[in-house]
Structure formats: C-alpha cells, structure tokens
C-alpha cells in the first residue's frame, strides 16, 4: 500500500498553469501533486563562448529550491555561496533533456535559458522541472516564430520525465517524498513523444535491482509520460 | 501623469494570499500590483551563536529574486556564488523592520527565519517583502501560541512598508518599475500600526531633495501603509 | 548626560589632514574625535562596462575597517573571502552620496574611485568617510582641472554626513561608540552645501520613533554639517 | 569500425597495480587502456556529522583530474576555487556505487574516503574509478580485519563499472575518448558480482535511443564487468 | 648611482611612532622612508584549534595593502574575495619571524595577532612590517607583564628585517620601489638581536647570483638591522 | 644519526622517469626516495594578459598534493575551494626558478605551464618539483625546436633544487619527512648548472642559525644538485 493510497501505476494530479509570470518568453507553474515548480524560458540573443560564430544555438537550464520548499528549511545556496552537487546534477540533466529534442542549428545563434525554481517540494522536482521546461521552451519558441525570427520549428519532439521506484518491493510510478526517501531503488526516465529514451538514471538505494525490475520501471514510466504529454498538449493548446 | 495613470496618492492593488505553500509555519504570496513576493516564516528551535543561552529569540530574513522575475533575465546569485550588495542590504532591512516590532525576550530562545523570494518584480519588492513578512511572522507566532509554546504574544505591533518618490517633480506613492527607474528621489518608509517609524531610507537619485519634500513623502507613506495594514488584517482574519 | 560629557548638539573635534599619503590624486585623514578614516581618491581613465562609450563618468567607493580599528579585533574581510553586508551597504552609501553632487557628464569618461579605510573606530565611520571623501574628490578634481583635463568643474555642491540618534530619550548629535551601541534610534543624514538632503537613513534600534523626533534629528544634523562644511573649506583652502 | 580497431564487444586492456602508493590503507593504479586512475582508500575513525553516534559507518569518494591528464590542458579546480558540476556528479556516483555493496552497520562508526585522481584520460575515467575503488576499499577493509578492528566483512559484493555507447549506429563496449566524444548515446553501468545493477545512467547525445538499444548496451556491460571482476580477483589475490 | 642618491650601504630614514592607534595592545606606525606600515598587536585569550589544551601560545600575522598605497590603485582583496599568493607569503613570513624569537610555552595559552596594513608603499613593506611588528609585540607583551598575566618574558630576542639587492651590478641596502622593480636580485634577511639569522630569502630576478654576492648582501643587511634595532630600542624606551 | 641511516651529505635515490604520461609536451615522474612528483609541461600558444603583444613568452607553474600523498589524508584543495598559502608559495617558487634560466624573449609569445602533482610525499616535494620541472620544460622546448617553432634554444641553464637542514645540530642534505618535521632550521636552494644561485630560502624552525651554518648548508646543496644535474642529463639523454 502506498502512503498516498495510490495504485502502483497511478500518477499524482498533473497541473500546468501557463503564463504564471509575465516577463519571461515562456512561463509555467507545473505541479505533480504537491510538488510545484515555477519554470521560465528566457531568450537571449547570444550564445556561450564555445559556440560563438558557429551559427548554432544553445539550450541550458538552472535549478533552485526555495529554502522553505521542503519540510524543514534548507539553507539558501546564494547565501552559502555555492550550488550543491545535487543542484548542479539536476540542472545539467534538465539542459541535456531539452537539447536532446532541439535542433540547435535550426534555433540559430541564440540561447534559451530555462530557470526551474521549486516553490514546494514533495518528491519528483527534477522530473516536474523537465516536463514543465518543455512547455516553457515551446512557448518561447512559438514567440520566436510568431515574431518571424524563426521559420522552421527547432523543437523535434515533446519531452517529459517521471520518477519510478521500488517501494516495499513493488515497482511504483511517480514517487512522492515519503516514498522517495524510503525506496529500495529509484529511477528517473526522460522520454520523448515518439517513445524514445533521452535519459535513464536508475540508482540502488537500499538494495540493488535486476534487469527485469529496470524494465518494469520503464513500463511504468511510459504510462506516466503519456499522461504528462497529454497535459503538455492541453497547456499549449495543441 | 504617472505611467500607470494612477493618482499621486494611489496605491496599486494589494493582494495577500495566505498559505500559498504548505510546509512553512507561515506562508503568504503578497502582491503590490505586478510585484509578487512569496514570503515564508520558518520556526527554528535554536538561535544564532551570539544569543545562545541568553533566553532571547531572534527574527532574521533572507531575500532573493528569481532570475527571470525581471524584464530581462538577471544572473542567479547561487550560480555566481555570492549575494549582491543590494540583496544583503534588503535582507538586513527586512530583518530589522520585524525585530523593531517583536519582543525578542517574549519569543523565547528560538529563531524565526523569513524568506522573501520575488516571483515577479515591478518595483517595490523590498516594501512588499516587509509587508508580507509581517503576515507570515504573525501566522508562525499564532502557531506557536496555538501549540502552547508561547503564552504571551511577542508581536507588539503591525509593521508595513511602502516606497514613495518624486517623479517628474511630483511626490507619488508606491512607485512601480517605470517610475522607480526614473524618479528624482525615492524613499522607503517602514511604519508601525501605531503610526511610529521603524525605518526611513530616502535617497537622491537625480536631484537632491528638501525637508518639505521628505515630509510630503512621509505623508503619502502613511496613506499607503494604512491600506496595507487593512489588507494584513483581512489576511490574518483580525 | 552623554558619556563624553558633550552637550546634545555638540560635535566631536573635526580634524582633516590633507595629503596624508602621497600616491593618490586626493588623500585625507579625517577624524571625528577618535574615529579616524584614511580616504583616498584615485582617478582612472576608464569607466565600468555599463558606461563605456557613453561619454559619462562615474564615482564609486570602497570601504574597509582595519581588523584592530575596533575595541576587540574583528576578522579581516580579505582573509574571510567576503565583504560583510554592512561593508557593502556603507560603500554603496558613500558612492551614492558623492554622485548626488557630481555632474557625471561633466566629469567625462573617467572614474574616480574613493577608498575609505577606517584606521580607528569610535562611531560614525560612515559619516566621517563621506565627509572626508568629498575633500579627496575635490582634490582629485582640482588636479584634473590643473592638468587641463577638465575645463568645467563637475562638482556641483559640497556634501557632508553626520549621525544623530536618540540616546536615553534625548536627541543627540554625532554619536560616539558608547552612544551608538545603546541608542534607541539612530539616523545618518547626508546634506549638501545648499541645505538639501542627499540621503536620510533612520533606524529604530530599541524603540520606534515619530515624525517629530525625525525632524529634531535632522535639525541637529544641520548644525553638525555646517561645522563639517567649514572644516572642508579650511582643508581645501576655500 | 572502431577507431582503435577493437571488436564491438572488446574491452581495452585492464591493468590493476595494487599498492601504487605507500601511505594509504588501500591504493591502486587502475588502467582501462590509456585511461589511468590512481585510487586510494583512507580509513578515518570518525563519521560525518549526520551519522555521529548512530553506530554506522560511511563510504564516500572524491574525484579529480590532473590538469594535463587530457589532450589539452584543463584548468586546475583548486586554482579556480570550485569543483565543476561534472566532477561533483562523478564523485557522488562513485560513493553511491560503493555504498550499494557495503554493509555500513557492519563497518562500524568509521569512514572510508576514496580518492580517485585521473593521471591520464582516454574515456571511461568514472568507470575505471569505480572499478579501482572497489579494490582499494577491499584492501582497506582487509587491513581493518587483519588489525582485528572488524570481525565480520562489511563488503557484500564486488562492484565494477563500464561505459558502453552507440557509435556509428553500433552498440560498443568500453568507449575510448574518440568514441566517447562522437557517440550518439552513452551509458554507464555499475554492476555487482551477483549480476545485479547498482546504477544505470544512459544519455542521448546526438540521438535518442530505444529500449532494445538500452538492453543491448546492458548486455555489453555484463561482458565487460565479468572481465573487470576477474582482474579485481587477480589484484586482490582471491 | 641609486635613484635616491643614497650610498650603497645607506638606509632610508627609519621612523617608529608607537601608540598610533588606541585600541590595540600594541600599535606602531613604522616608516622606512616613504614606506609606511601600521602594525597592531592584539592579545586573544584563546589559541588556534591545533594548540588547544597544550599550554602553549601562538603568534600569527596578517598583512594587507590599502588599495591606493601604491602608485596606481590595486584592487581590494576583500572585494576580490581572496588574498593573493604574495599576501599570504608575506604574512606567513612575518608570523614565522616573530615565532622565531618567542618562547611560545612562556607565552601561555593565548594568541597574539599581528596586523600589518600598508598605508603607503615604496618598497620594503614586508621588512618594515616585521621590524614594526616586533615593537607592537613587545608592547603587547609588556602589557601582559604589567597586568601580572605573565611573569617571565617570552620574547627572547629582538628581530628586524631588511631588503638588499643587486642594482645595476652593485649590492645595495634597503631597496626602494624604483630599485626593487629593477634589481637583478633581491634578498630579504630577518636577523635577531644576537646576530643570528631567522630567515633568508634571496631571489634572482633578472640574473642569477653567486655565493659571494649573497654574503655581501648579508653584510649590508647587518648594517641595516643594527640601525633598526636602535630605532626599536628608542621606540620602546630601552 | 639520521632516521634513514644516511650520511649527512647523502642524497636519497633520485629517479626520473620521462614520458610518464602521454598527452603533455613534457612529462616526468621524479622521485627523491619516497617522494614522487608527476610533472608535466604544457605548451600554450598564448600569454597572460600583461604580456600580450610584447613578443615575449612566459613560464608558470601550478602545484598540488593528492589528498592521500601524505601519512594522514589532507583535505582536497579543489573541494575546500581554495589553495593554501603553502601551495601558492611553492608554485610561485617553481615558476620563478624556471624563469631564472629561461630567455623569455627567445621563447616567443607563448606560455609553458608546468603542473607539479605530488603522488607521494616524504619531504622535499618542492625541490623535487623544480628538479623534475626542468626536465619537463626541456622536453617541451625540444619539441618546439623539433617542430621548427623555435630556432634558438631559450633555456640558458639547467636548474635543480634541494633542501638541506640542521637536524640534531648537524647540517644534513635532502631532508626526508621525519627530518623535515624536526629540523632546527631548513633551507631550500635552487642552483643553476653553472653554479649560480637562483633562489635561497632558509628558515629558522626551532632555533635561529648563523652565517657559517648557512654556508655549510649551501655546500651540501651543491653536492646534492650536482647529482640531480647528472640524473637530469641521463633522463634527457644529454
């Protein structure tokens, strides 16, 4: 029995509120149950040094957690003067996931910076971030196309992410915090709209796992992502 | 004529949404027009080193601005590895303003940490932060009292803050971003519920100002704060 | 009764020793009683990035306190690897105060950097810094004019600063350390030679204050600044 | 055809030189072809703060790359003043992989710190690090047992890691640098001696991948790890 | 011919002004010609962690250069967030030099912190710092003895330092800035009152040097230090 | 009697293994007994900002100690976020020593960066670093000459370094760790192939020393360096 009473293959309620803030070219508040992440996409007409003059664009991401997004207050990374290893790992994952479905040449020599700030945390903040980031990116690219700055669409696929894990011996979908902190193994899958994989990260926490379990987690992830894709479609009116 | 069409002594719409997040002991989303700040109050049963064993409590604050809260994206302080001088100045001001109306002895040997994170910025983020922080602090103290951890109320007064400035030669109340960036002088006033001053910060931007102008700005601030006090009362159900 | 035996409206002895060091374009050791600050003005024929190519100059300031300027040794900020919030707040205030009386266009595309280093502290280090900084700035600008690099004088006014506070219920002028650490409220006023205000910072420490008290503090500040202006005139031979 | 001429399921030569340095409780120079990593295990009779007094041990890892381990010199992280996100990601992975096969309770209240320093890099530094770290850990634990400080062996399994990837459309084992920098997808697998998985990290680089490809990569990883396990046995004389 | 017209074995004027500031237990402004260093000694009734409970004391030093002590303004180390290698090298040298003549056991479990802040630089700041530091240390120890906290004098010898160098082929004493920046070799000698050496640091700048030259520089250093010892005696009234 | 049983003027075994790693233009593993340092020389076709456009080259060095090079594990400087004062002092010394024998004009507008990483420490790491660095530099320059990028040899001399000290009252050559940590005085000498001095650093540790002792240490250093020069010749095949 899951703490939340959900079935093993049952997602939490997915909410996607576009245009949550007004300045960013793309902005969305995404919720996976009580996990709430504010994601913005900012267009910058410049690229990082290593890409200058190559006629190619870049998509990158930064991630942060508000100090009291969690049950007990964590320290503010800006005050500590450094981002934790966990933060850096997550923001690198978000960036890679979006670049996996973006044609950087078609984007032209500009950069889209995704900011994922966790307002409230209850497990799955990185997967909610990726899933919301796709919507924000979509909105920013739509704006570039509407403004005539792009003619071809550089976004090749949808992308979404979900966590799964083995909890009390049972593979379950979309771990919330009580599950996440007690799972024997957990995995994050980043899937694309055509059923391909962009990223798999599976980790033994208390017990190692076998190939069959990995595949069962992947099957759950496919169920979850299909629901996220639907929510993304609805949010972007497609 | 103000860019927003407001009268010189007209505030923007004040919105206070309590319990915006669920983990913090106090939590509020405060809006002064398009400026939106998420404020949380976290109770910690410990005090900073300089107060240990003195039977006295502490109230402190941290402030941050999400990178794309602004018109163009600013850099993330956690990624840069340091908080700007402006950020530190603001968080020190918020902390002082709250301590000015708190009986730290009555609070007992515990700390309340206020986090003010600007979701969207349109001028006046520090004054919205202080005004919202009082509500979050009130909620956290109410919780301590409901839990029987405090018998006497350590909050002596309400406190609110508002910016005023001289814009195109006219003193105006509650500067928004277009006014703030062009004002000849601007001032932040922190007032208490009994009409006293906790803090005055007035600064010449393009032109110095005189005593009479300072007093006219203070009069506007009194108008603004009376409306904020009313909104605080409504939000806390008093 | 003040600890020093001074009357409520009595300043400490003001000393201004020009040319205290020899390399800087302007250099002064200013004393407000036992508070001693070494201030230098350095001319740099370049401007910060945000001003490049705009034909406009800049005046900025840095502030530091020698570790043993105080009663007990404080830690060295260079060794700790960061400037405190207090330091940053003060150096921002010094810079703003000087820019308030400088015509930056008339200064041309160059920068004057003011360094204020507290040799000995006994309260009022930021106001002594501002008051001394004006003399160092004046000397540096005089040098630019003597060298034919400037024809029009970019300094529009004198500027001086003084602290006042409510000590034992009485408004007093020019707080020394014993007063500063026990005042109910304290305020720093930055005034210009024509009687205008460049900056007002008033803070409740142990008790909030009212409008009438603010005005009494301002009246004391006018008395103090008139004496500082006289000392500045004498030091610059005007 | 692979640049090295290897067959798709062919590992590079694995070399493990125990006792490469003399001070550490465990020390090994591991080579996967031209990739050379010096791994040491240091026993510390203390645990991190979060474990104090819980009667449980800890295994953690740090990772570094000598500046000229690579084709062109990279900057020294100690001189830059921070570890890159990549470095932190790798050292977190190494630590998790070792903890996955260690009974931390049986280790007792002490810590084993693994240092992985890349002397020469040619792809696969993180998997060589994990594979070598197991040997160093084994040596350090053997020392604890020989010294009578441990009676039961806290190491439950062997652990090894290998990278695989899709290169020119073909799944290949043990990517070297020319392959790694051009692979369409790459994956790192951490396997235990009993055939279980401790960690899977698969990433789309130029193209997304499907479930079948993931499984083929895993099958290659099993081939590679069986050879690493043999080399570990030989190095530890088991 | 030296730029200053001095003879090869001629020191600049040595000035030592004790009690330059009032809070420190020892304080001195030392001048070697235009080089001026403010040195303070602060007594702290605690020792660094590695000495706790050993009944032994410590003498340590910190060094800083005011940004405009030099001909052109240097950046402020506190603002840059780190001390340069040169700064750290110098402060380590000062500390070692003082510990070389102090009986740390006789000092008891307390620390004396020396702060050397260069007000004006014209070559030789580190040697002036050491020479002045001895006076400040002497004053602080005298205070401990006068207060009855020490019965035996922990200072075993005087210590002084001077730079020498080979300038235009000629060994010269007490390099000023124009010489220092053009010397073929320079050396800093730290000598004790009984003619022993505490530290020798000789460096080839443009040309290597030979043993005979090293000895000639040392002979010059003896001449210089005897004059510094005399000035120290005069300053401390011995 | 020395702990190692060596005679006072007896060096430890010197080993120099060229081409220890394959990417660097020069690479050597140098051993002074149990002290082992990996030194690489990297050619960069650019110079530091202060030399740009001057037609002159630069030689610089960085130094690091692997955390478990020592008897007990030290903290990793990259993880702490800063290099210690000792590290900076050593890397500055290595750079100066190499520049003392290099004709920077003849090197042309390029930089050679020396990395010295201590694999195992047993005293004398800085002198082994300098001695090995010369070989790595020689190899890199030979490569530049072989590639036709240099016609004249910019290396004017060999350079080597050795530590000496007074241990139990006796001057001894090439201190190992047990001697180094108990010596009354220690000195590092950097000598050139023609018998000149590039650097002398002599420090009193427990007792000051006199001129005669300094000269005896220098005589020992000459013995040691002649053996290092021979080993350098052998390693470079000259």
mmCIF file with all atom_site columns, N, CA, C and O in Angstrom, chain E residues 83-114:
data_model
loop_
_atom_site.group_PDB
_atom_site.id
_atom_site.type_symbol
_atom_site.label_atom_id
_atom_site.label_alt_id
_atom_site.label_comp_id
_atom_site.label_asym_id
_atom_site.label_entity_id
_atom_site.label_seq_id
_atom_site.pdbx_PDB_ins_code
_atom_site.Cartn_x
_atom_site.Cartn_y
_atom_site.Cartn_z
_atom_site.occupancy
_atom_site.B_iso_or_equiv
_atom_site.pdbx_formal_charge
_atom_site.auth_seq_id
_atom_site.auth_comp_id
_atom_site.auth_asym_id
_atom_site.auth_atom_id
_atom_site.pdbx_PDB_model_num
ATOM 1   N N  . UNK E 1 83  ? 42.858 36.571 -0.829 1.00 0.00 ? 83  UNK E N  1
ATOM 2   C CA . UNK E 1 83  ? 44.174 37.169 -0.658 1.00 0.00 ? 83  UNK E CA 1
ATOM 3   C C  . UNK E 1 83  ? 45.096 36.591 -1.712 1.00 0.00 ? 83  UNK E C  1
ATOM 4   O O  . UNK E 1 83  ? 45.051 35.404 -2.017 1.00 0.00 ? 83  UNK E O  1
ATOM 5   N N  . UNK E 1 84  ? 45.943 37.442 -2.260 1.00 0.00 ? 84  UNK E N  1
ATOM 6   C CA . UNK E 1 84  ? 46.863 36.986 -3.303 1.00 0.00 ? 84  UNK E CA 1
ATOM 7   C C  . UNK E 1 84  ? 47.911 36.053 -2.711 1.00 0.00 ? 84  UNK E C  1
ATOM 8   O O  . UNK E 1 84  ? 48.107 36.002 -1.489 1.00 0.00 ? 84  UNK E O  1
ATOM 9   N N  . UNK E 1 85  ? 48.592 35.315 -3.574 1.00 0.00 ? 85  UNK E N  1
ATOM 10  C CA . UNK E 1 85  ? 49.697 34.473 -3.134 1.00 0.00 ? 85  UNK E CA 1
ATOM 11  C C  . UNK E 1 85  ? 50.773 35.306 -2.456 1.00 0.00 ? 85  UNK E C  1
ATOM 12  O O  . UNK E 1 85  ? 51.335 34.906 -1.432 1.00 0.00 ? 85  UNK E O  1
ATOM 13  N N  . UNK E 1 86  ? 51.045 36.485 -3.008 1.00 0.00 ? 86  UNK E N  1
ATOM 14  C CA . UNK E 1 86  ? 52.053 37.369 -2.413 1.00 0.00 ? 86  UNK E CA 1
ATOM 15  C C  . UNK E 1 86  ? 51.661 37.746 -0.985 1.00 0.00 ? 86  UNK E C  1
ATOM 16  O O  . UNK E 1 86  ? 52.485 37.706 -0.066 1.00 0.00 ? 86  UNK E O  1
ATOM 17  N N  . UNK E 1 87  ? 50.419 38.127 -0.780 1.00 0.00 ? 87  UNK E N  1
ATOM 18  C CA . UNK E 1 87  ? 49.958 38.495 0.559  1.00 0.00 ? 87  UNK E CA 1
ATOM 19  C C  . UNK E 1 87  ? 50.138 37.345 1.533  1.00 0.00 ? 87  UNK E C  1
ATOM 20  O O  . UNK E 1 87  ? 50.635 37.515 2.653  1.00 0.00 ? 87  UNK E O  1
ATOM 21  N N  . UNK E 1 88  ? 49.744 36.145 1.110  1.00 0.00 ? 88  UNK E N  1
ATOM 22  C CA . UNK E 1 88  ? 49.841 35.009 2.020  1.00 0.00 ? 88  UNK E CA 1
ATOM 23  C C  . UNK E 1 88  ? 51.297 34.671 2.331  1.00 0.00 ? 88  UNK E C  1
ATOM 24  O O  . UNK E 1 88  ? 51.626 34.305 3.465  1.00 0.00 ? 88  UNK E O  1
ATOM 25  N N  . UNK E 1 89  ? 52.131 34.799 1.315  1.00 0.00 ? 89  UNK E N  1
ATOM 26  C CA . UNK E 1 89  ? 53.547 34.529 1.511  1.00 0.00 ? 89  UNK E CA 1
ATOM 27  C C  . UNK E 1 89  ? 54.125 35.487 2.553  1.00 0.00 ? 89  UNK E C  1
ATOM 28  O O  . UNK E 1 89  ? 54.877 35.091 3.444  1.00 0.00 ? 89  UNK E O  1
ATOM 29  N N  . UNK E 1 90  ? 53.754 36.746 2.427  1.00 0.00 ? 90  UNK E N  1
ATOM 30  C CA . UNK E 1 90  ? 54.289 37.754 3.354  1.00 0.00 ? 90  UNK E CA 1
ATOM 31  C C  . UNK E 1 90  ? 53.782 37.541 4.762  1.00 0.00 ? 90  UNK E C  1
ATOM 32  O O  . UNK E 1 90  ? 54.547 37.590 5.734  1.00 0.00 ? 90  UNK E O  1
ATOM 33  N N  . UNK E 1 91  ? 52.505 37.265 4.914  1.00 0.00 ? 91  UNK E N  1
ATOM 34  C CA . UNK E 1 91  ? 52.007 37.130 6.281  1.00 0.00 ? 91  UNK E CA 1
ATOM 35  C C  . UNK E 1 91  ? 52.527 35.869 6.954  1.00 0.00 ? 91  UNK E C  1
ATOM 36  O O  . UNK E 1 91  ? 52.749 35.857 8.178  1.00 0.00 ? 91  UNK E O  1
ATOM 37  N N  . UNK E 1 92  ? 52.790 34.840 6.170  1.00 0.00 ? 92  UNK E N  1
ATOM 38  C CA . UNK E 1 92  ? 53.427 33.653 6.744  1.00 0.00 ? 92  UNK E CA 1
ATOM 39  C C  . UNK E 1 92  ? 54.854 33.971 7.203  1.00 0.00 ? 92  UNK E C  1
ATOM 40  O O  . UNK E 1 92  ? 55.290 33.517 8.268  1.00 0.00 ? 92  UNK E O  1
ATOM 41  N N  . UNK E 1 93  ? 55.560 34.775 6.420  1.00 0.00 ? 93  UNK E N  1
ATOM 42  C CA . UNK E 1 93  ? 56.924 35.162 6.771  1.00 0.00 ? 93  UNK E CA 1
ATOM 43  C C  . UNK E 1 93  ? 56.957 35.977 8.062  1.00 0.00 ? 93  UNK E C  1
ATOM 44  O O  . UNK E 1 93  ? 57.811 35.765 8.934  1.00 0.00 ? 93  UNK E O  1
ATOM 45  N N  . UNK E 1 94  ? 56.035 36.918 8.180  1.00 0.00 ? 94  UNK E N  1
ATOM 46  C CA . UNK E 1 94  ? 56.003 37.759 9.378  1.00 0.00 ? 94  UNK E CA 1
ATOM 47  C C  . UNK E 1 94  ? 55.760 36.888 10.615 1.00 0.00 ? 94  UNK E C  1
ATOM 48  O O  . UNK E 1 94  ? 56.450 37.005 11.633 1.00 0.00 ? 94  UNK E O  1
ATOM 49  N N  . UNK E 1 95  ? 54.793 36.002 10.514 1.00 0.00 ? 95  UNK E N  1
ATOM 50  C CA . UNK E 1 95  ? 54.476 35.126 11.649 1.00 0.00 ? 95  UNK E CA 1
ATOM 51  C C  . UNK E 1 95  ? 55.673 34.269 12.043 1.00 0.00 ? 95  UNK E C  1
ATOM 52  O O  . UNK E 1 95  ? 56.022 34.175 13.227 1.00 0.00 ? 95  UNK E O  1
ATOM 53  N N  . UNK E 1 96  ? 56.316 33.652 11.063 1.00 0.00 ? 96  UNK E N  1
ATOM 54  C CA . UNK E 1 96  ? 57.482 32.803 11.369 1.00 0.00 ? 96  UNK E CA 1
ATOM 55  C C  . UNK E 1 96  ? 58.591 33.603 12.042 1.00 0.00 ? 96  UNK E C  1
ATOM 56  O O  . UNK E 1 96  ? 59.234 33.136 12.978 1.00 0.00 ? 96  UNK E O  1
ATOM 57  N N  . UNK E 1 97  ? 58.818 34.818 11.528 1.00 0.00 ? 97  UNK E N  1
ATOM 58  C CA . UNK E 1 97  ? 59.904 35.645 12.059 1.00 0.00 ? 97  UNK E CA 1
ATOM 59  C C  . UNK E 1 97  ? 59.686 35.962 13.531 1.00 0.00 ? 97  UNK E C  1
ATOM 60  O O  . UNK E 1 97  ? 60.634 35.960 14.331 1.00 0.00 ? 97  UNK E O  1
ATOM 61  N N  . UNK E 1 98  ? 58.437 36.235 13.905 1.00 0.00 ? 98  UNK E N  1
ATOM 62  C CA . UNK E 1 98  ? 58.170 36.564 15.298 1.00 0.00 ? 98  UNK E CA 1
ATOM 63  C C  . UNK E 1 98  ? 58.210 35.321 16.182 1.00 0.00 ? 98  UNK E C  1
ATOM 64  O O  . UNK E 1 98  ? 58.685 35.372 17.312 1.00 0.00 ? 98  UNK E O  1
ATOM 65  N N  . UNK E 1 99  ? 57.709 34.215 15.637 1.00 0.00 ? 99  UNK E N  1
ATOM 66  C CA . UNK E 1 99  ? 57.750 32.987 16.451 1.00 0.00 ? 99  UNK E CA 1
ATOM 67  C C  . UNK E 1 99  ? 59.192 32.536 16.684 1.00 0.00 ? 99  UNK E C  1
ATOM 68  O O  . UNK E 1 99  ? 59.494 31.887 17.675 1.00 0.00 ? 99  UNK E O  1
ATOM 69  N N  . UNK E 1 100 ? 60.089 32.915 15.750 1.00 0.00 ? 100 UNK E N  1
ATOM 70  C CA . UNK E 1 100 ? 61.491 32.501 15.893 1.00 0.00 ? 100 UNK E CA 1
ATOM 71  C C  . UNK E 1 100 ? 62.136 33.086 17.141 1.00 0.00 ? 100 UNK E C  1
ATOM 72  O O  . UNK E 1 100 ? 63.118 32.558 17.648 1.00 0.00 ? 100 UNK E O  1
ATOM 73  N N  . UNK E 1 101 ? 61.583 34.191 17.648 1.00 0.00 ? 101 UNK E N  1
ATOM 74  C CA . UNK E 1 101 ? 62.210 34.830 18.823 1.00 0.00 ? 101 UNK E CA 1
ATOM 75  C C  . UNK E 1 101 ? 61.280 34.804 20.039 1.00 0.00 ? 101 UNK E C  1
ATOM 76  O O  . UNK E 1 101 ? 61.541 35.481 21.027 1.00 0.00 ? 101 UNK E O  1
ATOM 77  N N  . UNK E 1 102 ? 60.193 34.048 19.931 1.00 0.00 ? 102 UNK E N  1
ATOM 78  C CA . UNK E 1 102 ? 59.245 33.996 21.049 1.00 0.00 ? 102 UNK E CA 1
ATOM 79  C C  . UNK E 1 102 ? 59.241 32.604 21.673 1.00 0.00 ? 102 UNK E C  1
ATOM 80  O O  . UNK E 1 102 ? 59.205 31.609 20.955 1.00 0.00 ? 102 UNK E O  1
ATOM 81  N N  . UNK E 1 103 ? 59.252 32.567 22.978 1.00 0.00 ? 103 UNK E N  1
ATOM 82  C CA . UNK E 1 103 ? 59.110 31.303 23.714 1.00 0.00 ? 103 UNK E CA 1
ATOM 83  C C  . UNK E 1 103 ? 57.609 31.061 23.877 1.00 0.00 ? 103 UNK E C  1
ATOM 84  O O  . UNK E 1 103 ? 56.966 31.661 24.748 1.00 0.00 ? 103 UNK E O  1
ATOM 85  N N  . UNK E 1 104 ? 57.049 30.209 23.008 1.00 0.00 ? 104 UNK E N  1
ATOM 86  C CA . UNK E 1 104 ? 55.591 30.053 22.968 1.00 0.00 ? 104 UNK E CA 1
ATOM 87  C C  . UNK E 1 104 ? 55.058 29.396 24.232 1.00 0.00 ? 104 UNK E C  1
ATOM 88  O O  . UNK E 1 104 ? 53.927 29.660 24.638 1.00 0.00 ? 104 UNK E O  1
ATOM 89  N N  . UNK E 1 105 ? 55.860 28.583 24.855 1.00 0.00 ? 105 UNK E N  1
ATOM 90  C CA . UNK E 1 105 ? 55.433 27.989 26.136 1.00 0.00 ? 105 UNK E CA 1
ATOM 91  C C  . UNK E 1 105 ? 55.306 29.071 27.195 1.00 0.00 ? 105 UNK E C  1
ATOM 92  O O  . UNK E 1 105 ? 54.337 29.117 27.938 1.00 0.00 ? 105 UNK E O  1
ATOM 93  N N  . UNK E 1 106 ? 56.309 29.970 27.225 1.00 0.00 ? 106 UNK E N  1
ATOM 94  C CA . UNK E 1 106 ? 56.285 31.031 28.229 1.00 0.00 ? 106 UNK E CA 1
ATOM 95  C C  . UNK E 1 106 ? 55.132 32.007 27.991 1.00 0.00 ? 106 UNK E C  1
ATOM 96  O O  . UNK E 1 106 ? 54.694 32.684 28.920 1.00 0.00 ? 106 UNK E O  1
ATOM 97  N N  . UNK E 1 107 ? 54.639 32.056 26.769 1.00 0.00 ? 107 UNK E N  1
ATOM 98  C CA . UNK E 1 107 ? 53.541 32.979 26.455 1.00 0.00 ? 107 UNK E CA 1
ATOM 99  C C  . UNK E 1 107 ? 52.235 32.501 27.071 1.00 0.00 ? 107 UNK E C  1
ATOM 100 O O  . UNK E 1 107 ? 51.318 33.284 27.318 1.00 0.00 ? 107 UNK E O  1
ATOM 101 N N  . UNK E 1 108 ? 52.149 31.192 27.346 1.00 0.00 ? 108 UNK E N  1
ATOM 102 C CA . UNK E 1 108 ? 50.906 30.644 27.899 1.00 0.00 ? 108 UNK E CA 1
ATOM 103 C C  . UNK E 1 108 ? 49.870 30.469 26.810 1.00 0.00 ? 108 UNK E C  1
ATOM 104 O O  . UNK E 1 108 ? 50.063 30.887 25.662 1.00 0.00 ? 108 UNK E O  1
ATOM 105 N N  . UNK E 1 109 ? 48.745 29.864 27.181 1.00 0.00 ? 109 UNK E N  1
ATOM 106 C CA . UNK E 1 109 ? 47.742 29.508 26.179 1.00 0.00 ? 109 UNK E CA 1
ATOM 107 C C  . UNK E 1 109 ? 46.949 30.735 25.721 1.00 0.00 ? 109 UNK E C  1
ATOM 108 O O  . UNK E 1 109 ? 45.773 30.910 26.063 1.00 0.00 ? 109 UNK E O  1
ATOM 109 N N  . UNK E 1 110 ? 47.594 31.564 24.980 1.00 0.00 ? 110 UNK E N  1
ATOM 110 C CA . UNK E 1 110 ? 46.942 32.744 24.383 1.00 0.00 ? 110 UNK E CA 1
ATOM 111 C C  . UNK E 1 110 ? 47.616 33.037 23.058 1.00 0.00 ? 110 UNK E C  1
ATOM 112 O O  . UNK E 1 110 ? 48.679 32.508 22.751 1.00 0.00 ? 110 UNK E O  1
ATOM 113 N N  . UNK E 1 111 ? 46.976 33.895 22.291 1.00 0.00 ? 111 UNK E N  1
ATOM 114 C CA . UNK E 1 111 ? 47.478 34.202 20.948 1.00 0.00 ? 111 UNK E CA 1
ATOM 115 C C  . UNK E 1 111 ? 47.688 35.696 20.802 1.00 0.00 ? 111 UNK E C  1
ATOM 116 O O  . UNK E 1 111 ? 46.883 36.493 21.280 1.00 0.00 ? 111 UNK E O  1
ATOM 117 N N  . UNK E 1 112 ? 48.753 36.051 20.122 1.00 0.00 ? 112 UNK E N  1
ATOM 118 C CA . UNK E 1 112 ? 48.934 37.459 19.761 1.00 0.00 ? 112 UNK E CA 1
ATOM 119 C C  . UNK E 1 112 ? 48.860 37.548 18.232 1.00 0.00 ? 112 UNK E C  1
ATOM 120 O O  . UNK E 1 112 ? 49.612 36.881 17.524 1.00 0.00 ? 112 UNK E O  1
ATOM 121 N N  . UNK E 1 113 ? 47.911 38.343 17.768 1.00 0.00 ? 113 UNK E N  1
ATOM 122 C CA . UNK E 1 113 ? 47.709 38.501 16.323 1.00 0.00 ? 113 UNK E CA 1
ATOM 123 C C  . UNK E 1 113 ? 48.273 39.841 15.898 1.00 0.00 ? 113 UNK E C  1
ATOM 124 O O  . UNK E 1 113 ? 47.889 40.887 16.429 1.00 0.00 ? 113 UNK E O  1
ATOM 125 N N  . UNK E 1 114 ? 49.168 39.770 14.950 1.00 0.00 ? 114 UNK E N  1
ATOM 126 C CA . UNK E 1 114 ? 49.798 40.977 14.423 1.00 0.00 ? 114 UNK E CA 1
ATOM 127 C C  . UNK E 1 114 ? 49.084 41.345 13.121 1.00 0.00 ? 114 UNK E C  1
ATOM 128 O O  . UNK E 1 114 ? 48.915 40.505 12.239 1.00 0.00 ? 114 UNK E O  1
#
